[in-house]
Amino acid sequence: MPHAQFDPTARQALAVTAVDAKTRKDLSWQQLADATGLSVAFVTAALLGQHALPEAAAKAVADLLDLDEDAVRLLRTVPTRGSIPGGIPTDPTIYRFHEMLQVYGTTLKALVHEQFGDGIISAINFKLDVRKVVDPEGGERAIITLDGKYLPTRPF
């Protein structure tokens, strides 16, 4: 039976422990995801406290990270989502995503509504992909795909 988490601090503490173990063991997020059969984005988000893992996946990452049964249980618990406390983020990478939404948020909203109608793009029925490609002008570029199910607003 799925259980919901009430206090996010337990999951935050587990995230700290998991990242520390990942670092000590010199594992990549991809290696952890490969052990589960799930996407690297989903497993990373789960280990950072944003998703519940299926039992087999929770056990697989716990084995790789030497986490105990309490950690497996917590990894299977539906978390309290949202990892950025109120205000503008200060981490430069996260801030740049905030900046992108400040600049392009209204554009995204206008284009979504024009093409789909009144509704939202789900962050629950969602896929995320991050790829690095060579920039023909030099350096590298990031291609980030946000793939969410459209959910129309329904009058009631």
Short mmCIF file of N, CA and C in Angstrom, two decimals:
data_model
loop_
_atom_site.label_atom_id
_atom_site.label_comp_id
_atom_site.label_asym_id
_atom_site.label_seq_id
_atom_site.Cartn_x
_atom_site.Cartn_y
_atom_site.Cartn_z
N MET A 1 0.85 -1.18 0.00
CA MET A 1 0.00 0.00 0.00
C MET A 1 0.90 1.25 0.00
N PRO A 2 0.63 2.22 -0.87
CA PRO A 2 1.43 3.46 -0.86
C PRO A 2 1.10 4.30 0.37
N HIS A 3 2.14 4.89 0.92
CA HIS A 3 1.97 5.78 2.07
C HIS A 3 2.52 7.14 1.70
N ALA A 4 1.92 8.18 2.26
CA ALA A 4 2.35 9.55 1.98
C ALA A 4 3.22 10.06 3.12
N GLN A 5 4.20 10.82 2.75
CA GLN A 5 5.11 11.42 3.70
C GLN A 5 4.50 12.71 4.24
N PHE A 6 4.65 12.95 5.51
CA PHE A 6 4.12 14.16 6.11
C PHE A 6 5.22 15.21 6.32
N ASP A 7 6.37 14.77 6.82
CA ASP A 7 7.46 15.68 7.16
C ASP A 7 8.58 15.54 6.12
N PRO A 8 8.82 16.57 5.33
CA PRO A 8 9.84 16.45 4.28
C PRO A 8 11.27 16.37 4.79
N THR A 9 11.50 16.68 6.07
CA THR A 9 12.88 16.68 6.56
C THR A 9 13.51 15.29 6.55
N ALA A 10 12.71 14.24 6.77
CA ALA A 10 13.26 12.88 6.72
C ALA A 10 13.77 12.56 5.32
N ARG A 11 13.01 12.96 4.33
CA ARG A 11 13.40 12.70 2.94
C ARG A 11 14.60 13.56 2.55
N GLN A 12 14.67 14.79 3.06
CA GLN A 12 15.82 15.64 2.80
C GLN A 12 17.09 15.05 3.41
N ALA A 13 16.96 14.52 4.62
CA ALA A 13 18.12 13.89 5.27
C ALA A 13 18.57 12.66 4.48
N LEU A 14 17.61 11.88 3.99
CA LEU A 14 17.95 10.72 3.18
C LEU A 14 18.64 11.15 1.89
N ALA A 15 18.20 12.24 1.29
CA ALA A 15 18.84 12.75 0.07
C ALA A 15 20.30 13.09 0.35
N VAL A 16 20.56 13.72 1.47
CA VAL A 16 21.95 14.06 1.85
C VAL A 16 22.77 12.78 1.99
N THR A 17 22.20 11.77 2.65
CA THR A 17 22.89 10.49 2.84
C THR A 17 23.14 9.81 1.50
N ALA A 18 22.14 9.81 0.63
CA ALA A 18 22.27 9.15 -0.67
C ALA A 18 23.32 9.84 -1.54
N VAL A 19 23.32 11.15 -1.56
CA VAL A 19 24.31 11.88 -2.37
C VAL A 19 25.71 11.65 -1.80
N ASP A 20 25.83 11.62 -0.48
CA ASP A 20 27.13 11.35 0.13
C ASP A 20 27.63 9.96 -0.25
N ALA A 21 26.74 8.95 -0.19
CA ALA A 21 27.13 7.58 -0.56
C ALA A 21 27.48 7.50 -2.05
N LYS A 22 26.70 8.17 -2.88
CA LYS A 22 26.96 8.21 -4.32
C LYS A 22 28.36 8.77 -4.59
N THR A 23 28.70 9.84 -3.88
CA THR A 23 30.00 10.49 -4.04
C THR A 23 31.13 9.60 -3.53
N ARG A 24 30.96 9.03 -2.34
CA ARG A 24 31.99 8.15 -1.77
C ARG A 24 32.25 6.95 -2.67
N LYS A 25 31.21 6.41 -3.28
CA LYS A 25 31.34 5.22 -4.13
C LYS A 25 31.67 5.59 -5.57
N ASP A 26 31.75 6.88 -5.86
CA ASP A 26 32.07 7.38 -7.19
C ASP A 26 31.12 6.81 -8.25
N LEU A 27 29.82 6.85 -7.93
CA LEU A 27 28.79 6.38 -8.85
C LEU A 27 28.16 7.57 -9.57
N SER A 28 27.68 7.34 -10.77
CA SER A 28 26.95 8.38 -11.50
C SER A 28 25.45 8.18 -11.29
N TRP A 29 24.69 9.23 -11.56
CA TRP A 29 23.23 9.10 -11.52
C TRP A 29 22.78 8.04 -12.53
N GLN A 30 23.47 8.00 -13.68
CA GLN A 30 23.11 7.03 -14.71
C GLN A 30 23.32 5.60 -14.22
N GLN A 31 24.42 5.34 -13.50
CA GLN A 31 24.66 4.00 -12.97
C GLN A 31 23.56 3.60 -11.99
N LEU A 32 23.13 4.54 -11.16
CA LEU A 32 22.06 4.25 -10.21
C LEU A 32 20.76 3.96 -10.97
N ALA A 33 20.48 4.76 -11.98
CA ALA A 33 19.26 4.55 -12.78
C ALA A 33 19.32 3.22 -13.52
N ASP A 34 20.48 2.88 -14.06
CA ASP A 34 20.62 1.62 -14.79
C ASP A 34 20.26 0.42 -13.92
N ALA A 35 20.53 0.51 -12.63
CA ALA A 35 20.22 -0.60 -11.72
C ALA A 35 18.72 -0.76 -11.50
N THR A 36 17.96 0.28 -11.84
CA THR A 36 16.51 0.25 -11.59
C THR A 36 15.68 -0.02 -12.84
N GLY A 37 16.25 0.25 -14.02
CA GLY A 37 15.48 0.16 -15.24
C GLY A 37 14.61 1.38 -15.49
N LEU A 38 14.75 2.40 -14.67
CA LEU A 38 13.99 3.65 -14.82
C LEU A 38 14.88 4.73 -15.41
N SER A 39 14.28 5.85 -15.79
CA SER A 39 15.06 6.93 -16.40
C SER A 39 15.97 7.59 -15.37
N VAL A 40 17.06 8.13 -15.87
CA VAL A 40 18.01 8.82 -14.98
C VAL A 40 17.36 10.04 -14.34
N ALA A 41 16.50 10.75 -15.05
CA ALA A 41 15.85 11.92 -14.48
C ALA A 41 14.92 11.52 -13.33
N PHE A 42 14.16 10.45 -13.51
CA PHE A 42 13.22 10.02 -12.47
C PHE A 42 13.96 9.53 -11.23
N VAL A 43 14.98 8.71 -11.42
CA VAL A 43 15.73 8.16 -10.28
C VAL A 43 16.47 9.27 -9.55
N THR A 44 17.06 10.19 -10.29
CA THR A 44 17.75 11.31 -9.64
C THR A 44 16.76 12.12 -8.80
N ALA A 45 15.62 12.44 -9.39
CA ALA A 45 14.59 13.19 -8.65
C ALA A 45 14.14 12.42 -7.42
N ALA A 46 13.98 11.11 -7.55
CA ALA A 46 13.55 10.29 -6.41
C ALA A 46 14.59 10.31 -5.30
N LEU A 47 15.86 10.16 -5.66
CA LEU A 47 16.90 10.16 -4.63
C LEU A 47 17.09 11.54 -4.01
N LEU A 48 16.69 12.57 -4.74
CA LEU A 48 16.73 13.93 -4.18
C LEU A 48 15.44 14.29 -3.47
N GLY A 49 14.54 13.31 -3.32
CA GLY A 49 13.36 13.48 -2.49
C GLY A 49 12.09 13.90 -3.19
N GLN A 50 12.02 13.79 -4.52
CA GLN A 50 10.87 14.30 -5.25
C GLN A 50 9.91 13.25 -5.79
N HIS A 51 10.29 11.98 -5.74
CA HIS A 51 9.42 10.90 -6.21
C HIS A 51 9.57 9.69 -5.31
N ALA A 52 8.54 8.86 -5.30
CA ALA A 52 8.63 7.55 -4.67
C ALA A 52 9.16 6.56 -5.70
N LEU A 53 9.97 5.63 -5.26
CA LEU A 53 10.47 4.59 -6.14
C LEU A 53 9.67 3.31 -5.94
N PRO A 54 9.47 2.53 -7.00
CA PRO A 54 8.89 1.20 -6.83
C PRO A 54 9.83 0.36 -5.94
N GLU A 55 9.27 -0.67 -5.32
CA GLU A 55 10.04 -1.46 -4.35
C GLU A 55 11.35 -2.00 -4.91
N ALA A 56 11.30 -2.60 -6.09
CA ALA A 56 12.52 -3.19 -6.66
C ALA A 56 13.57 -2.11 -6.94
N ALA A 57 13.15 -0.96 -7.41
CA ALA A 57 14.08 0.14 -7.69
C ALA A 57 14.68 0.67 -6.39
N ALA A 58 13.85 0.83 -5.37
CA ALA A 58 14.34 1.31 -4.07
C ALA A 58 15.38 0.36 -3.51
N LYS A 59 15.13 -0.94 -3.61
CA LYS A 59 16.09 -1.93 -3.11
C LYS A 59 17.37 -1.91 -3.94
N ALA A 60 17.25 -1.74 -5.25
CA ALA A 60 18.43 -1.73 -6.11
C ALA A 60 19.36 -0.57 -5.78
N VAL A 61 18.80 0.64 -5.63
CA VAL A 61 19.67 1.78 -5.31
C VAL A 61 20.18 1.69 -3.88
N ALA A 62 19.36 1.16 -2.98
CA ALA A 62 19.81 0.99 -1.60
C ALA A 62 21.00 0.04 -1.53
N ASP A 63 20.95 -1.03 -2.32
CA ASP A 63 22.08 -1.97 -2.36
C ASP A 63 23.34 -1.28 -2.87
N LEU A 64 23.22 -0.52 -3.93
CA LEU A 64 24.39 0.17 -4.48
C LEU A 64 24.95 1.20 -3.52
N LEU A 65 24.07 1.85 -2.76
CA LEU A 65 24.49 2.93 -1.87
C LEU A 65 24.68 2.48 -0.42
N ASP A 66 24.50 1.18 -0.16
CA ASP A 66 24.59 0.63 1.20
C ASP A 66 23.63 1.32 2.17
N LEU A 67 22.40 1.51 1.71
CA LEU A 67 21.36 2.10 2.56
C LEU A 67 20.57 0.98 3.23
N ASP A 68 20.02 1.25 4.41
CA ASP A 68 19.32 0.22 5.17
C ASP A 68 17.84 0.11 4.77
N GLU A 69 17.13 -0.81 5.42
CA GLU A 69 15.71 -1.05 5.12
C GLU A 69 14.84 0.17 5.41
N ASP A 70 15.21 0.97 6.40
CA ASP A 70 14.45 2.20 6.67
C ASP A 70 14.54 3.15 5.48
N ALA A 71 15.71 3.20 4.86
CA ALA A 71 15.88 4.05 3.68
C ALA A 71 15.04 3.52 2.52
N VAL A 72 15.01 2.20 2.35
CA VAL A 72 14.19 1.59 1.29
C VAL A 72 12.73 1.97 1.50
N ARG A 73 12.26 1.85 2.73
CA ARG A 73 10.87 2.19 3.05
C ARG A 73 10.60 3.66 2.73
N LEU A 74 11.52 4.54 3.11
CA LEU A 74 11.34 5.97 2.86
C LEU A 74 11.39 6.29 1.37
N LEU A 75 12.25 5.61 0.64
CA LEU A 75 12.32 5.83 -0.81
C LEU A 75 11.03 5.41 -1.51
N ARG A 76 10.26 4.52 -0.89
CA ARG A 76 9.00 4.05 -1.47
C ARG A 76 7.82 4.93 -1.05
N THR A 77 8.04 5.85 -0.13
CA THR A 77 6.97 6.70 0.40
C THR A 77 6.75 7.90 -0.51
N VAL A 78 5.49 8.23 -0.77
CA VAL A 78 5.16 9.39 -1.61
C VAL A 78 5.63 10.65 -0.87
N PRO A 79 6.51 11.43 -1.48
CA PRO A 79 7.10 12.57 -0.77
C PRO A 79 6.23 13.81 -0.78
N THR A 80 6.60 14.75 0.07
CA THR A 80 6.08 16.10 -0.02
C THR A 80 6.98 16.79 -1.05
N ARG A 81 6.44 17.10 -2.21
CA ARG A 81 7.27 17.58 -3.32
C ARG A 81 7.53 19.09 -3.23
N GLY A 82 8.54 19.49 -3.95
CA GLY A 82 8.95 20.89 -3.98
C GLY A 82 10.25 21.02 -3.22
N SER A 83 11.32 21.33 -3.91
CA SER A 83 12.63 21.31 -3.26
C SER A 83 13.26 22.68 -3.12
N ILE A 84 12.60 23.72 -3.60
CA ILE A 84 13.18 25.05 -3.52
C ILE A 84 12.34 25.87 -2.56
N PRO A 85 12.92 26.25 -1.41
CA PRO A 85 12.15 27.08 -0.48
C PRO A 85 11.79 28.41 -1.11
N GLY A 86 10.84 29.11 -0.51
CA GLY A 86 10.34 30.37 -1.07
C GLY A 86 11.42 31.35 -1.46
N GLY A 87 11.07 32.23 -2.34
CA GLY A 87 12.01 33.25 -2.79
C GLY A 87 12.74 32.85 -4.05
N ILE A 88 13.59 33.72 -4.50
CA ILE A 88 14.38 33.50 -5.71
C ILE A 88 15.54 32.57 -5.38
N PRO A 89 15.75 31.51 -6.17
CA PRO A 89 16.85 30.59 -5.89
C PRO A 89 18.19 31.30 -5.99
N THR A 90 19.14 30.87 -5.16
CA THR A 90 20.46 31.48 -5.19
C THR A 90 21.50 30.62 -5.89
N ASP A 91 21.25 29.32 -6.03
CA ASP A 91 22.18 28.47 -6.76
C ASP A 91 22.19 28.93 -8.22
N PRO A 92 23.36 29.19 -8.81
CA PRO A 92 23.41 29.73 -10.17
C PRO A 92 22.70 28.88 -11.22
N THR A 93 22.82 27.57 -11.15
CA THR A 93 22.16 26.72 -12.15
C THR A 93 20.65 26.79 -12.00
N ILE A 94 20.16 26.66 -10.78
CA ILE A 94 18.72 26.73 -10.55
C ILE A 94 18.21 28.14 -10.86
N TYR A 95 19.00 29.15 -10.51
CA TYR A 95 18.58 30.52 -10.80
C TYR A 95 18.39 30.73 -12.30
N ARG A 96 19.24 30.14 -13.12
CA ARG A 96 19.12 30.33 -14.57
C ARG A 96 17.79 29.74 -15.09
N PHE A 97 17.35 28.64 -14.51
CA PHE A 97 16.03 28.11 -14.89
C PHE A 97 14.93 29.07 -14.43
N HIS A 98 15.10 29.64 -13.27
CA HIS A 98 14.16 30.65 -12.78
C HIS A 98 14.14 31.84 -13.75
N GLU A 99 15.33 32.26 -14.17
CA GLU A 99 15.45 33.36 -15.12
C GLU A 99 14.79 33.02 -16.45
N MET A 100 14.98 31.78 -16.93
CA MET A 100 14.35 31.36 -18.18
C MET A 100 12.84 31.47 -18.09
N LEU A 101 12.29 31.06 -16.95
CA LEU A 101 10.84 31.16 -16.78
C LEU A 101 10.39 32.60 -16.62
N GLN A 102 11.23 33.45 -16.01
CA GLN A 102 10.89 34.86 -15.91
C GLN A 102 10.81 35.49 -17.31
N VAL A 103 11.75 35.10 -18.18
CA VAL A 103 11.81 35.67 -19.53
C VAL A 103 10.79 35.01 -20.45
N TYR A 104 10.69 33.67 -20.41
CA TYR A 104 9.88 32.94 -21.38
C TYR A 104 8.60 32.33 -20.81
N GLY A 105 8.33 32.51 -19.53
CA GLY A 105 7.14 31.92 -18.92
C GLY A 105 5.85 32.37 -19.57
N THR A 106 5.72 33.66 -19.80
CA THR A 106 4.49 34.15 -20.42
C THR A 106 4.38 33.68 -21.88
N THR A 107 5.53 33.55 -22.54
CA THR A 107 5.54 33.04 -23.92
C THR A 107 5.10 31.58 -23.94
N LEU A 108 5.65 30.78 -23.03
CA LEU A 108 5.24 29.38 -22.96
C LEU A 108 3.74 29.26 -22.67
N LYS A 109 3.26 30.07 -21.73
CA LYS A 109 1.83 30.05 -21.40
C LYS A 109 0.99 30.42 -22.62
N ALA A 110 1.36 31.48 -23.31
CA ALA A 110 0.60 31.92 -24.48
C ALA A 110 0.57 30.85 -25.57
N LEU A 111 1.73 30.23 -25.82
CA LEU A 111 1.80 29.21 -26.87
C LEU A 111 1.05 27.94 -26.48
N VAL A 112 1.16 27.53 -25.22
CA VAL A 112 0.43 26.34 -24.77
C VAL A 112 -1.07 26.57 -24.90
N HIS A 113 -1.55 27.73 -24.45
CA HIS A 113 -2.99 27.99 -24.50
C HIS A 113 -3.49 28.15 -25.93
N GLU A 114 -2.67 28.76 -26.79
CA GLU A 114 -3.08 28.90 -28.18
C GLU A 114 -3.18 27.54 -28.87
N GLN A 115 -2.24 26.65 -28.57
CA GLN A 115 -2.22 25.36 -29.24
C GLN A 115 -3.11 24.31 -28.58
N PHE A 116 -3.33 24.41 -27.26
CA PHE A 116 -4.06 23.36 -26.55
C PHE A 116 -5.37 23.84 -25.93
N GLY A 117 -5.47 25.12 -25.63
CA GLY A 117 -6.63 25.64 -24.91
C GLY A 117 -6.29 25.88 -23.45
N ASP A 118 -7.31 26.14 -22.65
CA ASP A 118 -7.12 26.43 -21.24
C ASP A 118 -6.80 25.14 -20.50
N GLY A 119 -5.64 25.09 -19.85
CA GLY A 119 -5.22 23.90 -19.12
C GLY A 119 -3.78 24.04 -18.66
N ILE A 120 -3.21 22.92 -18.23
CA ILE A 120 -1.83 22.91 -17.72
C ILE A 120 -1.04 21.78 -18.36
N ILE A 121 0.26 21.85 -18.21
CA ILE A 121 1.15 20.76 -18.58
C ILE A 121 1.54 20.07 -17.27
N SER A 122 1.26 18.79 -17.18
CA SER A 122 1.49 18.05 -15.95
C SER A 122 2.97 17.89 -15.63
N ALA A 123 3.30 18.05 -14.36
CA ALA A 123 4.64 17.71 -13.89
C ALA A 123 4.63 16.34 -13.22
N ILE A 124 3.47 15.69 -13.20
CA ILE A 124 3.34 14.35 -12.64
C ILE A 124 3.40 13.31 -13.75
N ASN A 125 2.58 13.48 -14.79
CA ASN A 125 2.65 12.62 -15.97
C ASN A 125 3.65 13.31 -16.89
N PHE A 126 4.94 13.04 -16.68
CA PHE A 126 6.00 13.91 -17.17
C PHE A 126 7.25 13.11 -17.48
N LYS A 127 7.98 13.56 -18.47
CA LYS A 127 9.30 13.00 -18.79
C LYS A 127 10.27 14.16 -18.94
N LEU A 128 11.51 13.91 -18.53
CA LEU A 128 12.55 14.92 -18.60
C LEU A 128 13.79 14.28 -19.21
N ASP A 129 14.44 15.01 -20.11
CA ASP A 129 15.68 14.51 -20.70
C ASP A 129 16.66 15.67 -20.78
N VAL A 130 17.91 15.39 -20.45
CA VAL A 130 18.98 16.39 -20.53
C VAL A 130 20.09 15.79 -21.37
N ARG A 131 20.47 16.50 -22.43
CA ARG A 131 21.55 16.04 -23.31
C ARG A 131 22.55 17.15 -23.55
N LYS A 132 23.80 16.76 -23.71
CA LYS A 132 24.86 17.69 -24.06
C LYS A 132 25.22 17.47 -25.52
N VAL A 133 25.27 18.56 -26.30
CA VAL A 133 25.64 18.47 -27.71
C VAL A 133 26.72 19.51 -28.00
N VAL A 134 27.46 19.26 -29.05
CA VAL A 134 28.50 20.20 -29.48
C VAL A 134 27.83 21.39 -30.15
N ASP A 135 28.26 22.58 -29.78
CA ASP A 135 27.77 23.81 -30.42
C ASP A 135 28.65 24.06 -31.64
N PRO A 136 28.05 24.16 -32.84
CA PRO A 136 28.86 24.40 -34.05
C PRO A 136 29.66 25.69 -33.98
N GLU A 137 29.25 26.59 -33.12
CA GLU A 137 29.97 27.86 -32.96
C GLU A 137 31.04 27.77 -31.88
N GLY A 138 31.25 26.57 -31.32
CA GLY A 138 32.24 26.37 -30.27
C GLY A 138 31.57 26.10 -28.93
N GLY A 139 32.20 25.26 -28.13
CA GLY A 139 31.67 24.94 -26.82
C GLY A 139 30.60 23.86 -26.89
N GLU A 140 29.73 23.89 -25.92
CA GLU A 140 28.68 22.88 -25.83
C GLU A 140 27.34 23.55 -25.56
N ARG A 141 26.28 22.84 -25.87
CA ARG A 141 24.92 23.33 -25.62
C ARG A 141 24.17 22.27 -24.83
N ALA A 142 23.19 22.70 -24.08
CA ALA A 142 22.32 21.80 -23.33
C ALA A 142 20.97 21.74 -24.02
N ILE A 143 20.51 20.53 -24.26
CA ILE A 143 19.16 20.34 -24.79
C ILE A 143 18.34 19.71 -23.67
N ILE A 144 17.35 20.44 -23.23
CA ILE A 144 16.51 20.00 -22.13
C ILE A 144 15.09 19.84 -22.67
N THR A 145 14.57 18.63 -22.56
CA THR A 145 13.22 18.34 -23.04
C THR A 145 12.31 18.15 -21.85
N LEU A 146 11.28 18.97 -21.77
CA LEU A 146 10.23 18.84 -20.76
C LEU A 146 9.01 18.30 -21.48
N ASP A 147 8.59 17.10 -21.14
CA ASP A 147 7.53 16.40 -21.87
C ASP A 147 6.43 16.04 -20.89
N GLY A 148 5.42 16.90 -20.80
CA GLY A 148 4.33 16.68 -19.86
C GLY A 148 3.00 16.51 -20.55
N LYS A 149 2.12 15.73 -19.93
CA LYS A 149 0.79 15.52 -20.48
C LYS A 149 -0.03 16.80 -20.31
N TYR A 150 -0.76 17.16 -21.34
CA TYR A 150 -1.65 18.33 -21.27
C TYR A 150 -2.94 17.91 -20.57
N LEU A 151 -3.33 18.70 -19.60
CA LEU A 151 -4.56 18.46 -18.84
C LEU A 151 -5.47 19.67 -18.99
N PRO A 152 -6.58 19.54 -19.71
CA PRO A 152 -7.44 20.69 -19.92
C PRO A 152 -8.20 21.07 -18.65
N THR A 153 -8.48 22.36 -18.52
CA THR A 153 -9.34 22.83 -17.46
C THR A 153 -10.76 22.43 -17.81
N ARG A 154 -11.48 21.89 -16.84
CA ARG A 154 -12.85 21.42 -17.08
C ARG A 154 -13.82 22.20 -16.20
N PRO A 155 -14.80 22.84 -16.82
CA PRO A 155 -15.80 23.52 -16.00
C PRO A 155 -16.56 22.51 -15.15
N PHE A 156 -16.98 22.95 -13.98
CA PHE A 156 -17.78 22.07 -13.12
C PHE A 156 -18.93 22.82 -12.50
#
